[in-house]
Amino acid sequence: MSIQQDNRFQAIISHAKEYGFVFPSSEIYDGLSAVYDYGPYGSELKKNIRDYWWKSMTQMHENIVGIDAAIFMHPTTWKASGHVDNFSDPMIDNRDSNKRYRVDHLLEAKADLLREKGDEGSKEADALLASMDTLLAAEDFAGLKQLLTDQKIVCSVSGTANWTDIRQFNLMFSTQLGSVAEDADTIYLRPETAQGIFVNFLNVQKTARMKIPFGIAQTGKAFRNEIVARQFIFRMREFEQMEMQFFFRPGTEGEWYKYWKESRLQWHLSMGIPAEKYRYHDHVKLAHYAKEACDIEYEFPFGFKEVEGIHSRSDFDLTQHQLFSKKKMQYFDNDIDEASGKPFGNYIPYVVETSIGLDRMFLLIMANAYEEEVIPKGDGTSDSRVVLHIPTKVAPVKLAILPLTKKDGLPELARDLMNECKPYFKCFYEEKDAIGKRYRRQDAIGTPFCVTIDHQTKEDQTVTIRYRDSMVQERVLISKIKDLVLEQIME
Ligand code: ATP
């Protein structure tokens, strides 16, 4: 990450704390590594992103329904899913500092450094990542260690290349269910929400009377004992996922994968985030059951990184649960197969999964929104402001209602507008401080519209509406404000 980008990222982290978006967890005890709490504006923003995703899945698609499964699941779930045996990352320790690293992170950081050298460096970086993908796919740990040596990668703490061999490290947290430790069963905190969907597949299909193709969506907490927890809320130990599993007839996986790959990128773009900040990364390393997989990557201040994964998973998960639970996971398809003239009959559906991290999406929106803007004043001097250009749909506060003074009946008019609007969207009322100062505070939390009630309002029922991004101000009838904001939210 360049110094400039690093400074920008640090500024975003400070801003997030100062304005009540994100706090380090249990900060009075010096925090807990890679765990964060969301403050008043952060929890609104996070909820709005979650709601926007939920609506796009379960309201805009007639064939997708939601569930809310428990975090704790029967331990066999994680045997069946392969997480007990395979949910691990290749790790390496530095013998001098005793610091542990994820091998792919070390190589990715090296690739980022190479890219800073320009076109030649970018080519080298691409070649390095391609070699890494191939070695990871072959689980060739000796080859990976050789790659670290060839690239002269050293520990950032000790500065040495005194590495151990590479080992796998399981990322699941375990705990005990039951009061007496000896009798208690070991259970896991779910590392992904998806399995709650798979084990409920038939419950949902039957009770919601779903016909294939259909999807099941879920949002909720997931836990991973990430060894290298860094980059603020990008990689956390407790985080939230928004996942959707889409079930369909085997043989149609190519078209559904394509559909969801495109449709998910469109969802991101529908928030007005520029297309050039996104790219797809198609996986070379595929799980043995996977048909295709890709990541949607966003250009964070620390480079292009995954924000969402789209995975064509075949019938792997349902088949595994059928095997381990000995309960049938089949679906009866009574549509007629034109080739045979008979119903398709019983089969285990194939699945495409879309999986996005809510916290990562939050960081994406903050990173995209943050701007330190210089405003020329016309007399040769300039002013400045920090503004969050958060998409209106997900902004924590939509409308700030600001009476110019505390007297002359202006607060009463402002309160009337507040009472009219607050059942529809989040409003903020403030009568303290100069209006310019109040505007700046709203800019800093990303409020798209401010309305000022002044003496003219009493005469002609107009107010000044001020737009966050352009800072343009215009007079509008007070009776039009609610619909004006609603239109922008629904856009
Ligand atoms: P990474 O390679 O970054 O560890 P992953 O490929 O393991 O991610 P998935 O298992 O595909 O991630 O999870 C789906 C999504 O969940 C990711 O795209 C990401 O947005 C989010 N996610 C995964 N791990 C974390 C984490 N530790 N903190 C925050 N979000 C996460």
mmCIF file of N, CA, C and O in Angstrom, residues 253-317:
data_model
loop_
_atom_site.group_PDB
_atom_site.id
_atom_site.type_symbol
_atom_site.label_atom_id
_atom_site.label_comp_id
_atom_site.label_asym_id
_atom_site.label_seq_id
_atom_site.Cartn_x
_atom_site.Cartn_y
_atom_site.Cartn_z
ATOM 1 N N GLU A 253 -26.175 -25.923 -14.294
ATOM 2 C CA GLU A 253 -25.300 -25.125 -13.423
ATOM 3 C C GLU A 253 -24.570 -24.008 -14.162
ATOM 4 O O GLU A 253 -24.321 -22.943 -13.592
ATOM 5 N N GLY A 254 -24.234 -24.261 -15.442
ATOM 6 C CA GLY A 254 -23.499 -23.243 -16.227
ATOM 7 C C GLY A 254 -24.287 -21.951 -16.324
ATOM 8 O O GLY A 254 -23.777 -20.865 -16.045
ATOM 9 N N GLU A 255 -25.577 -22.092 -16.679
ATOM 10 C CA GLU A 255 -26.376 -20.873 -16.857
ATOM 11 C C GLU A 255 -26.667 -20.166 -15.538
ATOM 12 O O GLU A 255 -26.643 -18.940 -15.469
ATOM 13 N N TRP A 256 -26.892 -20.950 -14.449
ATOM 14 C CA TRP A 256 -27.176 -20.290 -13.159
ATOM 15 C C TRP A 256 -25.941 -19.614 -12.585
ATOM 16 O O TRP A 256 -26.016 -18.541 -11.988
ATOM 17 N N TYR A 257 -24.791 -20.249 -12.796
ATOM 18 C CA TYR A 257 -23.548 -19.630 -12.325
ATOM 19 C C TYR A 257 -23.355 -18.277 -13.023
ATOM 20 O O TYR A 257 -23.069 -17.259 -12.388
ATOM 21 N N LYS A 258 -23.569 -18.288 -14.344
ATOM 22 C CA LYS A 258 -23.402 -17.056 -15.124
ATOM 23 C C LYS A 258 -24.412 -15.998 -14.633
ATOM 24 O O LYS A 258 -24.063 -14.840 -14.428
ATOM 25 N N TYR A 259 -25.652 -16.457 -14.425
ATOM 26 C CA TYR A 259 -26.700 -15.525 -13.996
ATOM 27 C C TYR A 259 -26.308 -14.840 -12.679
ATOM 28 O O TYR A 259 -26.360 -13.618 -12.546
ATOM 29 N N TRP A 260 -25.882 -15.649 -11.698
ATOM 30 C CA TRP A 260 -25.599 -15.067 -10.381
ATOM 31 C C TRP A 260 -24.311 -14.265 -10.377
ATOM 32 O O TRP A 260 -24.214 -13.240 -9.675
ATOM 33 N N LYS A 261 -23.352 -14.674 -11.190
ATOM 34 C CA LYS A 261 -22.102 -13.913 -11.280
ATOM 35 C C LYS A 261 -22.417 -12.496 -11.762
ATOM 36 O O LYS A 261 -21.959 -11.504 -11.183
ATOM 37 N N GLU A 262 -23.239 -12.396 -12.801
ATOM 38 C CA GLU A 262 -23.574 -11.078 -13.347
ATOM 39 C C GLU A 262 -24.502 -10.303 -12.418
ATOM 40 O O GLU A 262 -24.327 -9.117 -12.176
ATOM 41 N N SER A 263 -25.494 -11.024 -11.908
ATOM 42 C CA SER A 263 -26.506 -10.364 -11.101
ATOM 43 C C SER A 263 -25.915 -9.776 -9.812
ATOM 44 O O SER A 263 -26.295 -8.703 -9.363
ATOM 45 N N ARG A 264 -24.955 -10.476 -9.219
ATOM 46 C CA ARG A 264 -24.360 -9.960 -7.988
ATOM 47 C C ARG A 264 -23.507 -8.717 -8.248
ATOM 48 O O ARG A 264 -23.511 -7.795 -7.444
ATOM 49 N N LEU A 265 -22.806 -8.684 -9.373
ATOM 50 C CA LEU A 265 -22.034 -7.465 -9.666
ATOM 51 C C LEU A 265 -22.992 -6.295 -9.890
ATOM 52 O O LEU A 265 -22.747 -5.181 -9.423
ATOM 53 N N GLN A 266 -24.114 -6.577 -10.564
ATOM 54 C CA GLN A 266 -25.113 -5.525 -10.789
ATOM 55 C C GLN A 266 -25.622 -4.956 -9.468
ATOM 56 O O GLN A 266 -25.886 -3.769 -9.345
ATOM 57 N N TRP A 267 -25.788 -5.817 -8.478
ATOM 58 C CA TRP A 267 -26.242 -5.356 -7.160
ATOM 59 C C TRP A 267 -25.266 -4.316 -6.602
ATOM 60 O O TRP A 267 -25.675 -3.269 -6.111
ATOM 61 N N HIS A 268 -23.985 -4.606 -6.718
ATOM 62 C CA HIS A 268 -22.973 -3.658 -6.236
ATOM 63 C C HIS A 268 -23.081 -2.347 -7.008
ATOM 64 O O HIS A 268 -23.055 -1.271 -6.426
ATOM 65 N N LEU A 269 -23.213 -2.455 -8.337
ATOM 66 C CA LEU A 269 -23.228 -1.244 -9.163
ATOM 67 C C LEU A 269 -24.512 -0.444 -8.922
ATOM 68 O O LEU A 269 -24.521 0.774 -9.081
ATOM 69 N N SER A 270 -25.585 -1.140 -8.503
ATOM 70 C CA SER A 270 -26.864 -0.444 -8.292
ATOM 71 C C SER A 270 -26.768 0.561 -7.150
ATOM 72 O O SER A 270 -27.644 1.385 -6.967
ATOM 73 N N MET A 271 -25.692 0.483 -6.382
ATOM 74 C CA MET A 271 -25.521 1.470 -5.314
ATOM 75 C C MET A 271 -24.715 2.664 -5.791
ATOM 76 O O MET A 271 -24.375 3.546 -4.991
ATOM 77 N N GLY A 272 -24.371 2.652 -7.077
ATOM 78 C CA GLY A 272 -23.651 3.802 -7.627
ATOM 79 C C GLY A 272 -22.154 3.748 -7.373
ATOM 80 O O GLY A 272 -21.458 4.747 -7.537
ATOM 81 N N ILE A 273 -21.651 2.577 -6.991
ATOM 82 C CA ILE A 273 -20.196 2.454 -6.811
ATOM 83 C C ILE A 273 -19.583 2.224 -8.197
ATOM 84 O O ILE A 273 -20.093 1.406 -8.962
ATOM 85 N N PRO A 274 -18.518 2.957 -8.557
ATOM 86 C CA PRO A 274 -18.022 2.910 -9.937
ATOM 87 C C PRO A 274 -17.559 1.510 -10.364
ATOM 88 O O PRO A 274 -16.881 0.818 -9.604
ATOM 89 N N ALA A 275 -17.905 1.151 -11.609
ATOM 90 C CA ALA A 275 -17.584 -0.187 -12.124
ATOM 91 C C ALA A 275 -16.084 -0.433 -12.158
ATOM 92 O O ALA A 275 -15.629 -1.558 -11.945
ATOM 93 N N GLU A 276 -15.297 0.629 -12.407
ATOM 94 C CA GLU A 276 -13.841 0.408 -12.527
ATOM 95 C C GLU A 276 -13.190 0.038 -11.187
ATOM 96 O O GLU A 276 -12.041 -0.377 -11.155
ATOM 97 N N LYS A 277 -13.936 0.169 -10.097
ATOM 98 C CA LYS A 277 -13.383 -0.237 -8.808
ATOM 99 C C LYS A 277 -13.576 -1.741 -8.563
ATOM 100 O O LYS A 277 -13.150 -2.264 -7.537
ATOM 101 N N TYR A 278 -14.276 -2.403 -9.485
ATOM 102 C CA TYR A 278 -14.561 -3.832 -9.314
ATOM 103 C C TYR A 278 -13.856 -4.672 -10.375
ATOM 104 O O TYR A 278 -13.615 -4.205 -11.480
ATOM 105 N N ARG A 279 -13.577 -5.902 -10.034
ATOM 106 C CA ARG A 279 -13.159 -6.878 -11.038
ATOM 107 C C ARG A 279 -13.520 -8.277 -10.531
ATOM 108 O O ARG A 279 -13.713 -8.483 -9.328
ATOM 109 N N TYR A 280 -13.583 -9.218 -11.476
ATOM 110 C CA TYR A 280 -13.792 -10.629 -11.107
ATOM 111 C C TYR A 280 -12.438 -11.302 -10.964
ATOM 112 O O TYR A 280 -11.498 -10.988 -11.707
ATOM 113 N N HIS A 281 -12.360 -12.221 -10.036
ATOM 114 C CA HIS A 281 -11.173 -13.075 -9.977
ATOM 115 C C HIS A 281 -11.669 -14.515 -10.065
ATOM 116 O O HIS A 281 -12.301 -15.020 -9.128
ATOM 117 N N ASP A 282 -11.406 -15.155 -11.221
ATOM 118 C CA ASP A 282 -11.857 -16.545 -11.387
ATOM 119 C C ASP A 282 -10.882 -17.472 -10.670
ATOM 120 O O ASP A 282 -9.666 -17.320 -10.804
ATOM 121 N N HIS A 283 -11.411 -18.422 -9.916
ATOM 122 C CA HIS A 283 -10.528 -19.311 -9.142
ATOM 123 C C HIS A 283 -9.838 -20.332 -10.024
ATOM 124 O O HIS A 283 -10.465 -20.918 -10.901
ATOM 125 N N VAL A 284 -8.571 -20.532 -9.730
ATOM 126 C CA VAL A 284 -7.843 -21.633 -10.371
ATOM 127 C C VAL A 284 -7.975 -22.842 -9.448
ATOM 128 O O VAL A 284 -8.270 -23.953 -9.871
ATOM 129 N N LYS A 285 -7.793 -22.563 -8.140
ATOM 130 C CA LYS A 285 -7.903 -23.652 -7.167
ATOM 131 C C LYS A 285 -9.383 -23.882 -6.868
ATOM 132 O O LYS A 285 -10.037 -23.049 -6.247
ATOM 133 N N LEU A 286 -9.886 -25.012 -7.335
ATOM 134 C CA LEU A 286 -11.300 -25.330 -7.092
ATOM 135 C C LEU A 286 -11.373 -26.511 -6.148
ATOM 136 O O LEU A 286 -10.565 -27.438 -6.238
ATOM 137 N N ALA A 287 -12.348 -26.456 -5.222
ATOM 138 C CA ALA A 287 -12.590 -27.644 -4.404
ATOM 139 C C ALA A 287 -12.996 -28.771 -5.355
ATOM 140 O O ALA A 287 -13.537 -28.503 -6.430
ATOM 141 N N HIS A 288 -12.744 -30.038 -4.942
ATOM 142 C CA HIS A 288 -12.946 -31.135 -5.885
ATOM 143 C C HIS A 288 -14.388 -31.214 -6.396
ATOM 144 O O HIS A 288 -14.630 -31.633 -7.516
ATOM 145 N N TYR A 289 -15.365 -30.771 -5.559
ATOM 146 C CA TYR A 289 -16.760 -30.862 -5.964
ATOM 147 C C TYR A 289 -17.190 -29.653 -6.760
ATOM 148 O O TYR A 289 -18.258 -29.637 -7.365
ATOM 149 N N ALA A 290 -16.375 -28.574 -6.726
ATOM 150 C CA ALA A 290 -16.825 -27.309 -7.321
ATOM 151 C C ALA A 290 -16.676 -27.329 -8.837
ATOM 152 O O ALA A 290 -15.751 -27.907 -9.380
ATOM 153 N N LYS A 291 -17.659 -26.713 -9.493
ATOM 154 C CA LYS A 291 -17.624 -26.644 -10.949
ATOM 155 C C LYS A 291 -16.906 -25.364 -11.386
ATOM 156 O O LYS A 291 -16.081 -25.373 -12.276
ATOM 157 N N GLU A 292 -17.310 -24.261 -10.801
ATOM 158 C CA GLU A 292 -16.718 -22.967 -11.115
ATOM 159 C C GLU A 292 -16.805 -22.120 -9.862
ATOM 160 O O GLU A 292 -17.703 -22.300 -9.035
ATOM 161 N N ALA A 293 -15.901 -21.153 -9.750
ATOM 162 C CA ALA A 293 -15.969 -20.227 -8.613
ATOM 163 C C ALA A 293 -15.237 -18.942 -8.969
ATOM 164 O O ALA A 293 -14.261 -18.972 -9.724
ATOM 165 N N CYS A 294 -15.748 -17.854 -8.458
ATOM 166 C CA CYS A 294 -15.046 -16.580 -8.661
ATOM 167 C C CYS A 294 -15.296 -15.685 -7.455
ATOM 168 O O CYS A 294 -16.217 -15.914 -6.664
ATOM 169 N N ASP A 295 -14.449 -14.675 -7.358
ATOM 170 C CA ASP A 295 -14.645 -13.636 -6.348
ATOM 171 C C ASP A 295 -14.991 -12.350 -7.071
ATOM 172 O O ASP A 295 -14.487 -12.100 -8.169
ATOM 173 N N ILE A 296 -15.830 -11.549 -6.435
ATOM 174 C CA ILE A 296 -15.976 -10.163 -6.868
ATOM 175 C C ILE A 296 -15.010 -9.382 -5.994
ATOM 176 O O ILE A 296 -15.098 -9.436 -4.760
ATOM 177 N N GLU A 297 -14.053 -8.711 -6.646
ATOM 178 C CA GLU A 297 -13.053 -7.961 -5.886
ATOM 179 C C GLU A 297 -13.287 -6.463 -6.042
ATOM 180 O O GLU A 297 -13.724 -6.001 -7.100
ATOM 181 N N TYR A 298 -12.944 -5.749 -4.987
ATOM 182 C CA TYR A 298 -13.072 -4.282 -4.998
ATOM 183 C C TYR A 298 -11.687 -3.699 -4.708
ATOM 184 O O TYR A 298 -10.899 -4.298 -3.972
ATOM 185 N N GLU A 299 -11.426 -2.538 -5.279
ATOM 186 C CA GLU A 299 -10.121 -1.923 -5.051
ATOM 187 C C GLU A 299 -10.139 -1.132 -3.737
ATOM 188 O O GLU A 299 -10.487 0.045 -3.699
ATOM 189 N N PHE A 300 -9.815 -1.836 -2.653
ATOM 190 C CA PHE A 300 -9.705 -1.198 -1.340
ATOM 191 C C PHE A 300 -8.434 -0.344 -1.323
ATOM 192 O O PHE A 300 -7.594 -0.477 -2.220
ATOM 193 N N PRO A 301 -8.271 0.512 -0.301
ATOM 194 C CA PRO A 301 -7.032 1.302 -0.246
ATOM 195 C C PRO A 301 -5.789 0.406 -0.224
ATOM 196 O O PRO A 301 -4.705 0.842 -0.562
ATOM 197 N N PHE A 302 -5.948 -0.876 0.183
ATOM 198 C CA PHE A 302 -4.801 -1.785 0.207
ATOM 199 C C PHE A 302 -4.811 -2.755 -0.970
ATOM 200 O O PHE A 302 -4.245 -3.830 -0.908
ATOM 201 N N GLY A 303 -5.478 -2.369 -2.047
ATOM 202 C CA GLY A 303 -5.442 -3.184 -3.271
ATOM 203 C C GLY A 303 -6.761 -3.896 -3.544
ATOM 204 O O GLY A 303 -7.702 -3.819 -2.742
ATOM 205 N N PHE A 304 -6.833 -4.587 -4.708
ATOM 206 C CA PHE A 304 -8.033 -5.352 -5.057
ATOM 207 C C PHE A 304 -8.154 -6.556 -4.132
ATOM 208 O O PHE A 304 -7.223 -7.355 -4.037
ATOM 209 N N LYS A 305 -9.285 -6.673 -3.453
ATOM 210 C CA LYS A 305 -9.497 -7.795 -2.529
ATOM 211 C C LYS A 305 -10.941 -8.267 -2.613
ATOM 212 O O LYS A 305 -11.846 -7.514 -2.941
ATOM 213 N N GLU A 306 -11.112 -9.561 -2.249
ATOM 214 C CA GLU A 306 -12.441 -10.182 -2.328
ATOM 215 C C GLU A 306 -13.449 -9.517 -1.391
ATOM 216 O O GLU A 306 -13.168 -9.285 -0.220
ATOM 217 N N VAL A 307 -14.636 -9.265 -1.956
ATOM 218 C CA VAL A 307 -15.735 -8.835 -1.087
ATOM 219 C C VAL A 307 -16.867 -9.860 -1.117
ATOM 220 O O VAL A 307 -17.619 -9.999 -0.164
ATOM 221 N N GLU A 308 -16.940 -10.609 -2.217
ATOM 222 C CA GLU A 308 -18.021 -11.594 -2.359
ATOM 223 C C GLU A 308 -17.525 -12.786 -3.171
ATOM 224 O O GLU A 308 -16.720 -12.609 -4.088
ATOM 225 N N GLY A 309 -18.044 -13.972 -2.832
ATOM 226 C CA GLY A 309 -17.697 -15.162 -3.605
ATOM 227 C C GLY A 309 -18.939 -15.749 -4.262
ATOM 228 O O GLY A 309 -20.021 -15.735 -3.662
ATOM 229 N N ILE A 310 -18.787 -16.234 -5.499
ATOM 230 C CA ILE A 310 -19.880 -16.945 -6.176
ATOM 231 C C ILE A 310 -19.342 -18.329 -6.524
ATOM 232 O O ILE A 310 -18.314 -18.447 -7.189
ATOM 233 N N HIS A 311 -20.019 -19.342 -5.999
ATOM 234 C CA HIS A 311 -19.477 -20.698 -6.102
ATOM 235 C C HIS A 311 -20.517 -21.661 -6.649
ATOM 236 O O HIS A 311 -21.633 -21.715 -6.137
ATOM 237 N N SER A 312 -20.127 -22.401 -7.686
ATOM 238 C CA SER A 312 -20.989 -23.449 -8.218
ATOM 239 C C SER A 312 -20.610 -24.731 -7.490
ATOM 240 O O SER A 312 -19.516 -25.260 -7.680
ATOM 241 N N ARG A 313 -21.493 -25.223 -6.597
ATOM 242 C CA ARG A 313 -21.075 -26.243 -5.625
ATOM 243 C C ARG A 313 -21.591 -27.650 -5.931
ATOM 244 O O ARG A 313 -21.492 -28.541 -5.072
ATOM 245 N N SER A 314 -22.184 -27.843 -7.104
ATOM 246 C CA SER A 314 -22.780 -29.142 -7.469
ATOM 247 C C SER A 314 -23.768 -29.600 -6.377
ATOM 248 O O SER A 314 -24.357 -28.766 -5.687
ATOM 249 N N ASP A 315 -23.901 -30.940 -6.186
ATOM 250 C CA ASP A 315 -24.820 -31.422 -5.136
ATOM 251 C C ASP A 315 -24.036 -31.840 -3.893
ATOM 252 O O ASP A 315 -24.528 -32.580 -3.052
ATOM 253 N N PHE A 316 -22.799 -31.330 -3.810
ATOM 254 C CA PHE A 316 -21.887 -31.782 -2.763
ATOM 255 C C PHE A 316 -22.480 -31.693 -1.353
ATOM 256 O O PHE A 316 -22.523 -32.678 -0.618
ATOM 257 N N ASP A 317 -22.947 -30.513 -0.961
ATOM 258 C CA ASP A 317 -23.358 -30.315 0.444
ATOM 259 C C ASP A 317 -24.567 -31.171 0.802
ATOM 260 O O ASP A 317 -24.579 -31.834 1.842
#
